[in-house]
C-alpha positions in Angstrom: 115.0 297.0 -99.2 112.8 294.2 -100.5 114.0 291.0 -102.2 113.3 290.8 -106.0 112.6 287.9 -108.2 113.6 288.4 -111.9 112.4 286.7 -115.0 114.5 286.7 -118.2 113.4 287.2 -121.8 115.6 286.7 -124.8 115.1 289.3 -127.6 116.7 290.0 -130.9 116.5 293.6 -132.3 117.7 294.8 -135.6 118.6 298.2 -137.1 120.1 299.7 -140.2 121.7 302.4 -138.1 123.7 300.9 -135.2 124.1 298.3 -132.5 122.7 300.7 -129.9 119.6 301.4 -132.0 119.0 297.6 -132.4 119.1 297.3 -128.6 116.7 300.3 -128.2 114.3 298.8 -130.8 114.1 295.5 -129.0 113.7 297.0 -125.5 111.1 299.5 -126.6 109.0 296.8 -128.3 109.2 294.5 -125.2 108.2 297.4 -123.0 104.9 297.7 -124.8 103.8 294.5 -123.1 106.2 293.7 -120.3 106.3 295.8 -117.1 109.2 296.4 -114.8 112.1 295.9 -117.2 115.2 296.6 -115.2 118.4 295.5 -117.0 119.7 293.9 -120.2 122.8 292.0 -121.3 124.0 291.8 -124.9 124.7 288.1 -125.6 125.3 288.2 -129.3 126.0 290.7 -132.0 125.9 289.9 -135.7 124.9 291.6 -138.9 123.7 291.2 -142.5 126.0 292.2 -145.4 124.8 293.4 -148.8 127.2 294.3 -151.6 130.2 294.5 -149.2 128.5 296.8 -146.7 126.7 296.4 -143.4 123.0 296.4 -144.2 121.6 295.5 -140.7 122.9 295.1 -137.2 121.3 292.3 -135.2 121.7 292.1 -131.4 120.5 289.4 -129.1 119.7 290.5 -125.6 118.8 288.9 -122.3 116.3 291.3 -120.6 115.5 291.0 -116.9 112.3 292.3 -115.3 111.0 292.0 -111.8 107.9 289.9 -111.0 105.1 291.5 -109.2 
């Protein structure tokens, strides 16, 4: 087993559907330009309210990827 060195990115994703969808949106977008994404950690969850209802979920993530 080789030793790995990781780098962290902080991302914020949003969704009108769910917290999980906000996470998927952020990770999918990052994966377009970042290779070797291995894990994530949700560091903050918040939302936007309109007319007494949740309009958007916003999730901040730490995303770890291995350096080549």
